Amino acid sequence: MGFILYLIIGGIIGWLAGLILGKDIPGGIIGNIIAGIIGAWIGGLIFPDMGPVIWDMAIIPALIGAIILVLVLSFILKAMRRA
């Protein structure tokens, strides 16, 4: 049950990051989940032990990490389209 909740929270965080930036995350729901989970990892490295924690995922660092991931991903995809 914990794994399913972790995926749901990751999806919500990835969706919020895309919403905040106004950019679509490639892959739809799966892309949101991946962005949220990788964003949680990135945010945990940058801001350890910050903010509220739900199912071992700190929400604020996860959101910040997902925003960073979406920005980097959008820059890479934009550069690939130009080439």
PDB file of N, CA, C and O in Angstrom:
ATOM      1  N   MET A   1       0.821  -1.192   0.000  1.00  0.00           N
ATOM      2  CA  MET A   1       0.000   0.000   0.000  1.00  0.00           C
ATOM      3  C   MET A   1       0.864   1.254   0.000  1.00  0.00           C
ATOM      4  O   MET A   1       0.507   2.244  -0.623  1.00  0.00           O
ATOM      5  N   GLY A   2       1.995   1.208   0.688  1.00  0.00           N
ATOM      6  CA  GLY A   2       2.883   2.359   0.753  1.00  0.00           C
ATOM      7  C   GLY A   2       3.452   2.730  -0.608  1.00  0.00           C
ATOM      8  O   GLY A   2       3.608   3.905  -0.934  1.00  0.00           O
ATOM      9  N   PHE A   3       3.758   1.717  -1.423  1.00  0.00           N
ATOM     10  CA  PHE A   3       4.311   1.960  -2.753  1.00  0.00           C
ATOM     11  C   PHE A   3       3.298   2.680  -3.637  1.00  0.00           C
ATOM     12  O   PHE A   3       3.657   3.596  -4.375  1.00  0.00           O
ATOM     13  N   ILE A   4       2.044   2.278  -3.560  1.00  0.00           N
ATOM     14  CA  ILE A   4       0.992   2.914  -4.362  1.00  0.00           C
ATOM     15  C   ILE A   4       0.815   4.373  -3.940  1.00  0.00           C
ATOM     16  O   ILE A   4       0.693   5.261  -4.789  1.00  0.00           O
ATOM     17  N   LEU A   5       0.827   4.630  -2.645  1.00  0.00           N
ATOM     18  CA  LEU A   5       0.711   6.015  -2.170  1.00  0.00           C
ATOM     19  C   LEU A   5       1.921   6.844  -2.580  1.00  0.00           C
ATOM     20  O   LEU A   5       1.793   8.026  -2.898  1.00  0.00           O
ATOM     21  N   TYR A   6       3.094   6.221  -2.586  1.00  0.00           N
ATOM     22  CA  TYR A   6       4.310   6.906  -3.024  1.00  0.00           C
ATOM     23  C   TYR A   6       4.183   7.315  -4.492  1.00  0.00           C
ATOM     24  O   TYR A   6       4.548   8.419  -4.875  1.00  0.00           O
ATOM     25  N   LEU A   7       3.628   6.436  -5.333  1.00  0.00           N
ATOM     26  CA  LEU A   7       3.412   6.748  -6.740  1.00  0.00           C
ATOM     27  C   LEU A   7       2.376   7.858  -6.913  1.00  0.00           C
ATOM     28  O   LEU A   7       2.537   8.751  -7.757  1.00  0.00           O
ATOM     29  N   ILE A   8       1.325   7.816  -6.113  1.00  0.00           N
ATOM     30  CA  ILE A   8       0.280   8.841  -6.191  1.00  0.00           C
ATOM     31  C   ILE A   8       0.834  10.207  -5.795  1.00  0.00           C
ATOM     32  O   ILE A   8       0.616  11.206  -6.488  1.00  0.00           O
ATOM     33  N   ILE A   9       1.578  10.259  -4.705  1.00  0.00           N
ATOM     34  CA  ILE A   9       2.165  11.522  -4.256  1.00  0.00           C
ATOM     35  C   ILE A   9       3.181  12.022  -5.279  1.00  0.00           C
ATOM     36  O   ILE A   9       3.238  13.219  -5.584  1.00  0.00           O
ATOM     37  N   GLY A  10       3.984  11.116  -5.845  1.00  0.00           N
ATOM     38  CA  GLY A  10       4.933  11.504  -6.893  1.00  0.00           C
ATOM     39  C   GLY A  10       4.227  12.081  -8.100  1.00  0.00           C
ATOM     40  O   GLY A  10       4.680  13.062  -8.682  1.00  0.00           O
ATOM     41  N   GLY A  11       3.103  11.476  -8.495  1.00  0.00           N
ATOM     42  CA  GLY A  11       2.323  11.989  -9.623  1.00  0.00           C
ATOM     43  C   GLY A  11       1.758  13.364  -9.350  1.00  0.00           C
ATOM     44  O   GLY A  11       1.768  14.239 -10.227  1.00  0.00           O
ATOM     45  N   ILE A  12       1.261  13.569  -8.150  1.00  0.00           N
ATOM     46  CA  ILE A  12       0.707  14.881  -7.790  1.00  0.00           C
ATOM     47  C   ILE A  12       1.796  15.944  -7.778  1.00  0.00           C
ATOM     48  O   ILE A  12       1.601  17.054  -8.279  1.00  0.00           O
ATOM     49  N   ILE A  13       2.958  15.605  -7.247  1.00  0.00           N
ATOM     50  CA  ILE A  13       4.061  16.567  -7.202  1.00  0.00           C
ATOM     51  C   ILE A  13       4.537  16.902  -8.609  1.00  0.00           C
ATOM     52  O   ILE A  13       4.790  18.058  -8.942  1.00  0.00           O
ATOM     53  N   GLY A  14       4.663  15.886  -9.474  1.00  0.00           N
ATOM     54  CA  GLY A  14       5.053  16.135 -10.860  1.00  0.00           C
ATOM     55  C   GLY A  14       4.034  16.985 -11.596  1.00  0.00           C
ATOM     56  O   GLY A  14       4.384  17.889 -12.362  1.00  0.00           O
ATOM     57  N   TRP A  15       2.760  16.716 -11.358  1.00  0.00           N
ATOM     58  CA  TRP A  15       1.684  17.503 -11.976  1.00  0.00           C
ATOM     59  C   TRP A  15       1.743  18.953 -11.500  1.00  0.00           C
ATOM     60  O   TRP A  15       1.601  19.882 -12.292  1.00  0.00           O
ATOM     61  N   LEU A  16       1.957  19.162 -10.192  1.00  0.00           N
ATOM     62  CA  LEU A  16       2.050  20.524  -9.654  1.00  0.00           C
ATOM     63  C   LEU A  16       3.242  21.265 -10.234  1.00  0.00           C
ATOM     64  O   LEU A  16       3.141  22.465 -10.524  1.00  0.00           O
ATOM     65  N   ALA A  17       4.364  20.578 -10.409  1.00  0.00           N
ATOM     66  CA  ALA A  17       5.553  21.221 -10.986  1.00  0.00           C
ATOM     67  C   ALA A  17       5.260  21.674 -12.408  1.00  0.00           C
ATOM     68  O   ALA A  17       5.616  22.795 -12.796  1.00  0.00           O
ATOM     69  N   GLY A  18       4.598  20.836 -13.190  1.00  0.00           N
ATOM     70  CA  GLY A  18       4.231  21.217 -14.549  1.00  0.00           C
ATOM     71  C   GLY A  18       3.237  22.367 -14.567  1.00  0.00           C
ATOM     72  O   GLY A  18       3.299  23.252 -15.420  1.00  0.00           O
ATOM     73  N   LEU A  19       2.317  22.363 -13.614  1.00  0.00           N
ATOM     74  CA  LEU A  19       1.321  23.418 -13.521  1.00  0.00           C
ATOM     75  C   LEU A  19       1.958  24.753 -13.143  1.00  0.00           C
ATOM     76  O   LEU A  19       1.617  25.794 -13.709  1.00  0.00           O
ATOM     77  N   ILE A  20       2.881  24.719 -12.184  1.00  0.00           N
ATOM     78  CA  ILE A  20       3.548  25.935 -11.729  1.00  0.00           C
ATOM     79  C   ILE A  20       4.353  26.557 -12.867  1.00  0.00           C
ATOM     80  O   ILE A  20       4.347  27.770 -13.054  1.00  0.00           O
ATOM     81  N   LEU A  21       5.055  25.714 -13.626  1.00  0.00           N
ATOM     82  CA  LEU A  21       5.891  26.223 -14.712  1.00  0.00           C
ATOM     83  C   LEU A  21       5.110  26.476 -15.996  1.00  0.00           C
ATOM     84  O   LEU A  21       5.609  27.140 -16.899  1.00  0.00           O
ATOM     85  N   GLY A  22       3.915  25.923 -16.100  1.00  0.00           N
ATOM     86  CA  GLY A  22       3.130  26.077 -17.309  1.00  0.00           C
ATOM     87  C   GLY A  22       3.679  25.265 -18.471  1.00  0.00           C
ATOM     88  O   GLY A  22       3.515  25.630 -19.621  1.00  0.00           O
ATOM     89  N   LYS A  23       4.370  24.179 -18.169  1.00  0.00           N
ATOM     90  CA  LYS A  23       4.970  23.332 -19.197  1.00  0.00           C
ATOM     91  C   LYS A  23       4.402  21.926 -19.058  1.00  0.00           C
ATOM     92  O   LYS A  23       4.152  21.444 -17.960  1.00  0.00           O
ATOM     93  N   ASP A  24       4.209  21.276 -20.205  1.00  0.00           N
ATOM     94  CA  ASP A  24       3.747  19.897 -20.184  1.00  0.00           C
ATOM     95  C   ASP A  24       4.924  18.959 -19.963  1.00  0.00           C
ATOM     96  O   ASP A  24       5.990  19.134 -20.550  1.00  0.00           O
ATOM     97  N   ILE A  25       4.704  17.971 -19.137  1.00  0.00           N
ATOM     98  CA  ILE A  25       5.714  16.957 -18.905  1.00  0.00           C
ATOM     99  C   ILE A  25       5.465  15.834 -19.909  1.00  0.00           C
ATOM    100  O   ILE A  25       4.354  15.316 -19.993  1.00  0.00           O
ATOM    101  N   PRO A  26       6.493  15.476 -20.695  1.00  0.00           N
ATOM    102  CA  PRO A  26       6.294  14.384 -21.657  1.00  0.00           C
ATOM    103  C   PRO A  26       5.944  13.083 -20.947  1.00  0.00           C
ATOM    104  O   PRO A  26       6.479  12.777 -19.893  1.00  0.00           O
ATOM    105  N   GLY A  27       5.030  12.325 -21.508  1.00  0.00           N
ATOM    106  CA  GLY A  27       4.683  11.031 -20.939  1.00  0.00           C
ATOM    107  C   GLY A  27       3.387  11.027 -20.166  1.00  0.00           C
ATOM    108  O   GLY A  27       2.999   9.990 -19.641  1.00  0.00           O
ATOM    109  N   GLY A  28       2.725  12.160 -20.024  1.00  0.00           N
ATOM    110  CA  GLY A  28       1.441  12.212 -19.330  1.00  0.00           C
ATOM    111  C   GLY A  28       1.549  11.837 -17.862  1.00  0.00           C
ATOM    112  O   GLY A  28       2.414  12.346 -17.141  1.00  0.00           O
ATOM    113  N   ILE A  29       0.685  10.940 -17.425  1.00  0.00           N
ATOM    114  CA  ILE A  29       0.637  10.552 -16.012  1.00  0.00           C
ATOM    115  C   ILE A  29       1.928   9.873 -15.591  1.00  0.00           C
ATOM    116  O   ILE A  29       2.462  10.157 -14.512  1.00  0.00           O
ATOM    117  N   ILE A  30       2.450   8.989 -16.430  1.00  0.00           N
ATOM    118  CA  ILE A  30       3.706   8.306 -16.105  1.00  0.00           C
ATOM    119  C   ILE A  30       4.840   9.321 -15.982  1.00  0.00           C
ATOM    120  O   ILE A  30       5.674   9.227 -15.090  1.00  0.00           O
ATOM    121  N   GLY A  31       4.865  10.301 -16.874  1.00  0.00           N
ATOM    122  CA  GLY A  31       5.871  11.362 -16.803  1.00  0.00           C
ATOM    123  C   GLY A  31       5.751  12.176 -15.528  1.00  0.00           C
ATOM    124  O   GLY A  31       6.761  12.551 -14.931  1.00  0.00           O
ATOM    125  N   ASN A  32       4.521  12.444 -15.094  1.00  0.00           N
ATOM    126  CA  ASN A  32       4.309  13.165 -13.830  1.00  0.00           C
ATOM    127  C   ASN A  32       4.830  12.367 -12.649  1.00  0.00           C
ATOM    128  O   ASN A  32       5.467  12.916 -11.751  1.00  0.00           O
ATOM    129  N   ILE A  33       4.544  11.075 -12.638  1.00  0.00           N
ATOM    130  CA  ILE A  33       5.001  10.223 -11.540  1.00  0.00           C
ATOM    131  C   ILE A  33       6.522  10.179 -11.505  1.00  0.00           C
ATOM    132  O   ILE A  33       7.140  10.341 -10.445  1.00  0.00           O
ATOM    133  N   ILE A  34       7.132   9.989 -12.672  1.00  0.00           N
ATOM    134  CA  ILE A  34       8.591   9.931 -12.729  1.00  0.00           C
ATOM    135  C   ILE A  34       9.201  11.268 -12.323  1.00  0.00           C
ATOM    136  O   ILE A  34      10.176  11.308 -11.562  1.00  0.00           O
ATOM    137  N   ALA A  35       8.632  12.376 -12.807  1.00  0.00           N
ATOM    138  CA  ALA A  35       9.146  13.699 -12.441  1.00  0.00           C
ATOM    139  C   ALA A  35       9.014  13.936 -10.935  1.00  0.00           C
ATOM    140  O   ALA A  35       9.910  14.506 -10.312  1.00  0.00           O
ATOM    141  N   GLY A  36       7.905  13.503 -10.344  1.00  0.00           N
ATOM    142  CA  GLY A  36       7.718  13.676  -8.909  1.00  0.00           C
ATOM    143  C   GLY A  36       8.686  12.849  -8.088  1.00  0.00           C
ATOM    144  O   GLY A  36       9.257  13.326  -7.105  1.00  0.00           O
ATOM    145  N   ILE A  37       8.919  11.598  -8.491  1.00  0.00           N
ATOM    146  CA  ILE A  37       9.814  10.728  -7.729  1.00  0.00           C
ATOM    147  C   ILE A  37      11.271  11.163  -7.891  1.00  0.00           C
ATOM    148  O   ILE A  37      12.012  11.258  -6.906  1.00  0.00           O
ATOM    149  N   ILE A  38      11.681  11.454  -9.130  1.00  0.00           N
ATOM    150  CA  ILE A  38      13.050  11.937  -9.340  1.00  0.00           C
ATOM    151  C   ILE A  38      13.216  13.318  -8.715  1.00  0.00           C
ATOM    152  O   ILE A  38      14.268  13.626  -8.145  1.00  0.00           O
ATOM    153  N   GLY A  39      12.178  14.137  -8.786  1.00  0.00           N
ATOM    154  CA  GLY A  39      12.219  15.443  -8.133  1.00  0.00           C
ATOM    155  C   GLY A  39      12.366  15.327  -6.625  1.00  0.00           C
ATOM    156  O   GLY A  39      13.072  16.113  -5.999  1.00  0.00           O
ATOM    157  N   ALA A  40      11.724  14.336  -6.035  1.00  0.00           N
ATOM    158  CA  ALA A  40      11.875  14.104  -4.594  1.00  0.00           C
ATOM    159  C   ALA A  40      13.318  13.723  -4.259  1.00  0.00           C
ATOM    160  O   ALA A  40      13.874  14.155  -3.250  1.00  0.00           O
ATOM    161  N   TRP A  41      13.915  12.933  -5.126  1.00  0.00           N
ATOM    162  CA  TRP A  41      15.307  12.537  -4.909  1.00  0.00           C
ATOM    163  C   TRP A  41      16.239  13.747  -5.040  1.00  0.00           C
ATOM    164  O   TRP A  41      17.102  13.960  -4.185  1.00  0.00           O
ATOM    165  N   ILE A  42      16.043  14.545  -6.103  1.00  0.00           N
ATOM    166  CA  ILE A  42      16.873  15.733  -6.313  1.00  0.00           C
ATOM    167  C   ILE A  42      16.676  16.727  -5.166  1.00  0.00           C
ATOM    168  O   ILE A  42      17.637  17.260  -4.612  1.00  0.00           O
ATOM    169  N   GLY A  43      15.425  16.974  -4.807  1.00  0.00           N
ATOM    170  CA  GLY A  43      15.136  17.899  -3.712  1.00  0.00           C
ATOM    171  C   GLY A  43      15.684  17.420  -2.382  1.00  0.00           C
ATOM    172  O   GLY A  43      16.137  18.222  -1.563  1.00  0.00           O
ATOM    173  N   GLY A  44      15.663  16.110  -2.163  1.00  0.00           N
ATOM    174  CA  GLY A  44      16.228  15.557  -0.936  1.00  0.00           C
ATOM    175  C   GLY A  44      17.733  15.731  -0.863  1.00  0.00           C
ATOM    176  O   GLY A  44      18.297  15.882   0.224  1.00  0.00           O
ATOM    177  N   LEU A  45      18.401  15.697  -2.012  1.00  0.00           N
ATOM    178  CA  LEU A  45      19.844  15.936  -2.025  1.00  0.00           C
ATOM    179  C   LEU A  45      20.171  17.397  -1.758  1.00  0.00           C
ATOM    180  O   LEU A  45      21.141  17.709  -1.073  1.00  0.00           O
ATOM    181  N   ILE A  46      19.354  18.301  -2.323  1.00  0.00           N
ATOM    182  CA  ILE A  46      19.625  19.729  -2.188  1.00  0.00           C
ATOM    183  C   ILE A  46      19.164  20.262  -0.824  1.00  0.00           C
ATOM    184  O   ILE A  46      19.876  21.018  -0.173  1.00  0.00           O
ATOM    185  N   PHE A  47      17.959  19.862  -0.399  1.00  0.00           N
ATOM    186  CA  PHE A  47      17.366  20.349   0.850  1.00  0.00           C
ATOM    187  C   PHE A  47      16.985  19.182   1.748  1.00  0.00           C
ATOM    188  O   PHE A  47      15.805  18.834   1.836  1.00  0.00           O
ATOM    189  N   PRO A  48      17.925  18.572   2.441  1.00  0.00           N
ATOM    190  CA  PRO A  48      17.560  17.441   3.301  1.00  0.00           C
ATOM    191  C   PRO A  48      16.776  17.893   4.542  1.00  0.00           C
ATOM    192  O   PRO A  48      17.014  18.979   5.078  1.00  0.00           O
ATOM    193  N   ASP A  49      15.819  17.089   4.958  1.00  0.00           N
ATOM    194  CA  ASP A  49      15.042  17.317   6.187  1.00  0.00           C
ATOM    195  C   ASP A  49      14.377  18.692   6.219  1.00  0.00           C
ATOM    196  O   ASP A  49      14.524  19.446   7.166  1.00  0.00           O
ATOM    197  N   MET A  50      13.630  19.005   5.174  1.00  0.00           N
ATOM    198  CA  MET A  50      12.948  20.297   5.133  1.00  0.00           C
ATOM    199  C   MET A  50      11.484  20.069   4.782  1.00  0.00           C
ATOM    200  O   MET A  50      11.175  19.355   3.838  1.00  0.00           O
ATOM    201  N   GLY A  51      10.597  20.667   5.524  1.00  0.00           N
ATOM    202  CA  GLY A  51       9.184  20.615   5.197  1.00  0.00           C
ATOM    203  C   GLY A  51       8.483  19.364   5.692  1.00  0.00           C
ATOM    204  O   GLY A  51       9.085  18.473   6.261  1.00  0.00           O
ATOM    205  N   PRO A  52       7.184  19.301   5.447  1.00  0.00           N
ATOM    206  CA  PRO A  52       6.392  18.155   5.886  1.00  0.00           C
ATOM    207  C   PRO A  52       6.721  16.901   5.075  1.00  0.00           C
ATOM    208  O   PRO A  52       7.069  16.983   3.902  1.00  0.00           O
ATOM    209  N   VAL A  53       6.596  15.747   5.729  1.00  0.00           N
ATOM    210  CA  VAL A  53       6.918  14.471   5.099  1.00  0.00           C
ATOM    211  C   VAL A  53       5.662  13.614   5.032  1.00  0.00           C
ATOM    212  O   VAL A  53       4.956  13.454   6.027  1.00  0.00           O
ATOM    213  N   ILE A  54       5.384  13.090   3.843  1.00  0.00           N
ATOM    214  CA  ILE A  54       4.278  12.156   3.654  1.00  0.00           C
ATOM    215  C   ILE A  54       4.849  10.913   2.988  1.00  0.00           C
ATOM    216  O   ILE A  54       5.408  10.999   1.892  1.00  0.00           O
ATOM    217  N   TRP A  55       4.730   9.768   3.640  1.00  0.00           N
ATOM    218  CA  TRP A  55       5.224   8.486   3.123  1.00  0.00           C
ATOM    219  C   TRP A  55       6.681   8.586   2.695  1.00  0.00           C
ATOM    220  O   TRP A  55       7.042   8.244   1.587  1.00  0.00           O
ATOM    221  N   ASP A  56       7.525   9.073   3.579  1.00  0.00           N
ATOM    222  CA  ASP A  56       8.968   9.207   3.356  1.00  0.00           C
ATOM    223  C   ASP A  56       9.325  10.146   2.206  1.00  0.00           C
ATOM    224  O   ASP A  56      10.400  10.044   1.640  1.00  0.00           O
ATOM    225  N   MET A  57       8.431  11.034   1.820  1.00  0.00           N
ATOM    226  CA  MET A  57       8.713  12.000   0.767  1.00  0.00           C
ATOM    227  C   MET A  57       8.463  13.394   1.331  1.00  0.00           C
ATOM    228  O   MET A  57       7.329  13.738   1.659  1.00  0.00           O
ATOM    229  N   ALA A  58       9.541  14.174   1.471  1.00  0.00           N
ATOM    230  CA  ALA A  58       9.409  15.554   1.943  1.00  0.00           C
ATOM    231  C   ALA A  58       8.788  16.378   0.819  1.00  0.00           C
ATOM    232  O   ALA A  58       9.327  16.448  -0.288  1.00  0.00           O
ATOM    233  N   ILE A  59       7.658  16.985   1.082  1.00  0.00           N
ATOM    234  CA  ILE A  59       6.850  17.602   0.043  1.00  0.00           C
ATOM    235  C   ILE A  59       7.523  18.831  -0.585  1.00  0.00           C
ATOM    236  O   ILE A  59       7.593  18.931  -1.817  1.00  0.00           O
ATOM    237  N   ILE A  60       8.003  19.759   0.206  1.00  0.00           N
ATOM    238  CA  ILE A  60       8.590  21.000  -0.323  1.00  0.00           C
ATOM    239  C   ILE A  60       9.846  20.711  -1.149  1.00  0.00           C
ATOM    240  O   ILE A  60       9.949  21.168  -2.289  1.00  0.00           O
ATOM    241  N   PRO A  61      10.820  19.944  -0.637  1.00  0.00           N
ATOM    242  CA  PRO A  61      11.987  19.636  -1.472  1.00  0.00           C
ATOM    243  C   PRO A  61      11.623  18.828  -2.718  1.00  0.00           C
ATOM    244  O   PRO A  61      12.232  19.012  -3.769  1.00  0.00           O
ATOM    245  N   ALA A  62      10.638  17.957  -2.604  1.00  0.00           N
ATOM    246  CA  ALA A  62      10.218  17.176  -3.767  1.00  0.00           C
ATOM    247  C   ALA A  62       9.644  18.086  -4.843  1.00  0.00           C
ATOM    248  O   ALA A  62       9.925  17.915  -6.033  1.00  0.00           O
ATOM    249  N   LEU A  63       8.857  19.065  -4.447  1.00  0.00           N
ATOM    250  CA  LEU A  63       8.279  20.007  -5.411  1.00  0.00           C
ATOM    251  C   LEU A  63       9.368  20.866  -6.050  1.00  0.00           C
ATOM    252  O   LEU A  63       9.375  21.063  -7.267  1.00  0.00           O
ATOM    253  N   ILE A  64      10.309  21.337  -5.249  1.00  0.00           N
ATOM    254  CA  ILE A  64      11.416  22.133  -5.780  1.00  0.00           C
ATOM    255  C   ILE A  64      12.264  21.290  -6.737  1.00  0.00           C
ATOM    256  O   ILE A  64      12.639  21.741  -7.823  1.00  0.00           O
ATOM    257  N   GLY A  65      12.545  20.055  -6.355  1.00  0.00           N
ATOM    258  CA  GLY A  65      13.315  19.162  -7.217  1.00  0.00           C
ATOM    259  C   GLY A  65      12.584  18.845  -8.508  1.00  0.00           C
ATOM    260  O   GLY A  65      13.193  18.785  -9.576  1.00  0.00           O
ATOM    261  N   ALA A  66      11.268  18.650  -8.434  1.00  0.00           N
ATOM    262  CA  ALA A  66      10.483  18.379  -9.645  1.00  0.00           C
ATOM    263  C   ALA A  66      10.460  19.596 -10.563  1.00  0.00           C
ATOM    264  O   ALA A  66      10.523  19.449 -11.790  1.00  0.00           O
ATOM    265  N   ILE A  67      10.397  20.788  -9.989  1.00  0.00           N
ATOM    266  CA  ILE A  67      10.436  22.011 -10.803  1.00  0.00           C
ATOM    267  C   ILE A  67      11.782  22.113 -11.511  1.00  0.00           C
ATOM    268  O   ILE A  67      11.852  22.426 -12.703  1.00  0.00           O
ATOM    269  N   ILE A  68      12.866  21.830 -10.792  1.00  0.00           N
ATOM    270  CA  ILE A  68      14.196  21.846 -11.400  1.00  0.00           C
ATOM    271  C   ILE A  68      14.272  20.822 -12.530  1.00  0.00           C
ATOM    272  O   ILE A  68      14.779  21.120 -13.622  1.00  0.00           O
ATOM    273  N   LEU A  69      13.754  19.626 -12.284  1.00  0.00           N
ATOM    274  CA  LEU A  69      13.777  18.572 -13.293  1.00  0.00           C
ATOM    275  C   LEU A  69      12.979  18.965 -14.535  1.00  0.00           C
ATOM    276  O   LEU A  69      13.439  18.774 -15.664  1.00  0.00           O
ATOM    277  N   VAL A  70      11.806  19.542 -14.346  1.00  0.00           N
ATOM    278  CA  VAL A  70      10.979  19.951 -15.484  1.00  0.00           C
ATOM    279  C   VAL A  70      11.660  21.068 -16.273  1.00  0.00           C
ATOM    280  O   VAL A  70      11.632  21.070 -17.509  1.00  0.00           O
ATOM    281  N   LEU A  71      12.302  22.005 -15.594  1.00  0.00           N
ATOM    282  CA  LEU A  71      13.029  23.072 -16.285  1.00  0.00           C
ATOM    283  C   LEU A  71      14.172  22.511 -17.126  1.00  0.00           C
ATOM    284  O   LEU A  71      14.325  22.864 -18.294  1.00  0.00           O
ATOM    285  N   VAL A  72      14.973  21.642 -16.524  1.00  0.00           N
ATOM    286  CA  VAL A  72      16.100  21.047 -17.243  1.00  0.00           C
ATOM    287  C   VAL A  72      15.596  20.219 -18.420  1.00  0.00           C
ATOM    288  O   VAL A  72      16.131  20.303 -19.531  1.00  0.00           O
ATOM    289  N   LEU A  73      14.562  19.432 -18.201  1.00  0.00           N
ATOM    290  CA  LEU A  73      14.002  18.603 -19.261  1.00  0.00           C
ATOM    291  C   LEU A  73      13.438  19.451 -20.396  1.00  0.00           C
ATOM    292  O   LEU A  73      13.634  19.134 -21.572  1.00  0.00           O
ATOM    293  N   SER A  74      12.785  20.560 -20.074  1.00  0.00           N
ATOM    294  CA  SER A  74      12.229  21.417 -21.122  1.00  0.00           C
ATOM    295  C   SER A  74      13.341  22.097 -21.922  1.00  0.00           C
ATOM    296  O   SER A  74      13.217  22.256 -23.144  1.00  0.00           O
ATOM    297  N   PHE A  75      14.453  22.479 -21.254  1.00  0.00           N
ATOM    298  CA  PHE A  75      15.580  23.062 -21.981  1.00  0.00           C
ATOM    299  C   PHE A  75      16.211  22.038 -22.921  1.00  0.00           C
ATOM    300  O   PHE A  75      16.564  22.349 -24.051  1.00  0.00           O
ATOM    301  N   ILE A  76      16.353  20.804 -22.465  1.00  0.00           N
ATOM    302  CA  ILE A  76      16.940  19.753 -23.297  1.00  0.00           C
ATOM    303  C   ILE A  76      16.040  19.461 -24.498  1.00  0.00           C
ATOM    304  O   ILE A  76      16.529  19.359 -25.631  1.00  0.00           O
ATOM    305  N   LEU A  77      14.739  19.331 -24.267  1.00  0.00           N
ATOM    306  CA  LEU A  77      13.833  19.056 -25.372  1.00  0.00           C
ATOM    307  C   LEU A  77      13.772  20.212 -26.367  1.00  0.00           C
ATOM    308  O   LEU A  77      13.661  19.994 -27.567  1.00  0.00           O
ATOM    309  N   LYS A  78      13.858  21.436 -25.861  1.00  0.00           N
ATOM    310  CA  LYS A  78      13.860  22.604 -26.743  1.00  0.00           C
ATOM    311  C   LYS A  78      15.116  22.616 -27.607  1.00  0.00           C
ATOM    312  O   LYS A  78      15.058  22.920 -28.803  1.00  0.00           O
ATOM    313  N   ALA A  79      16.254  22.278 -27.021  1.00  0.00           N
ATOM    314  CA  ALA A  79      17.510  22.233 -27.766  1.00  0.00           C
ATOM    315  C   ALA A  79      17.491  21.108 -28.803  1.00  0.00           C
ATOM    316  O   ALA A  79      18.025  21.268 -29.908  1.00  0.00           O
ATOM    317  N   MET A  80      16.859  20.004 -28.472  1.00  0.00           N
ATOM    318  CA  MET A  80      16.775  18.883 -29.418  1.00  0.00           C
ATOM    319  C   MET A  80      15.861  19.228 -30.593  1.00  0.00           C
ATOM    320  O   MET A  80      16.115  18.778 -31.711  1.00  0.00           O
ATOM    321  N   ARG A  81      14.831  19.999 -30.368  1.00  0.00           N
ATOM    322  CA  ARG A  81      13.939  20.391 -31.453  1.00  0.00           C
ATOM    323  C   ARG A  81      14.625  21.336 -32.423  1.00  0.00           C
ATOM    324  O   ARG A  81      14.333  21.338 -33.611  1.00  0.00           O
ATOM    325  N   ARG A  82      15.507  22.176 -31.912  1.00  0.00           N
ATOM    326  CA  ARG A  82      16.214  23.135 -32.769  1.00  0.00           C
ATOM    327  C   ARG A  82      17.252  22.439 -33.642  1.00  0.00           C
ATOM    328  O   ARG A  82      17.544  22.891 -34.737  1.00  0.00           O
ATOM    329  N   ALA A  83      17.837  21.378 -33.144  1.00  0.00           N
ATOM    330  CA  ALA A  83      18.919  20.694 -33.881  1.00  0.00           C
ATOM    331  C   ALA A  83      18.407  19.863 -35.023  1.00  0.00           C
ATOM    332  O   ALA A  83      17.351  19.581 -35.287  1.00  0.00           O
TER     333      ALA A  83
END
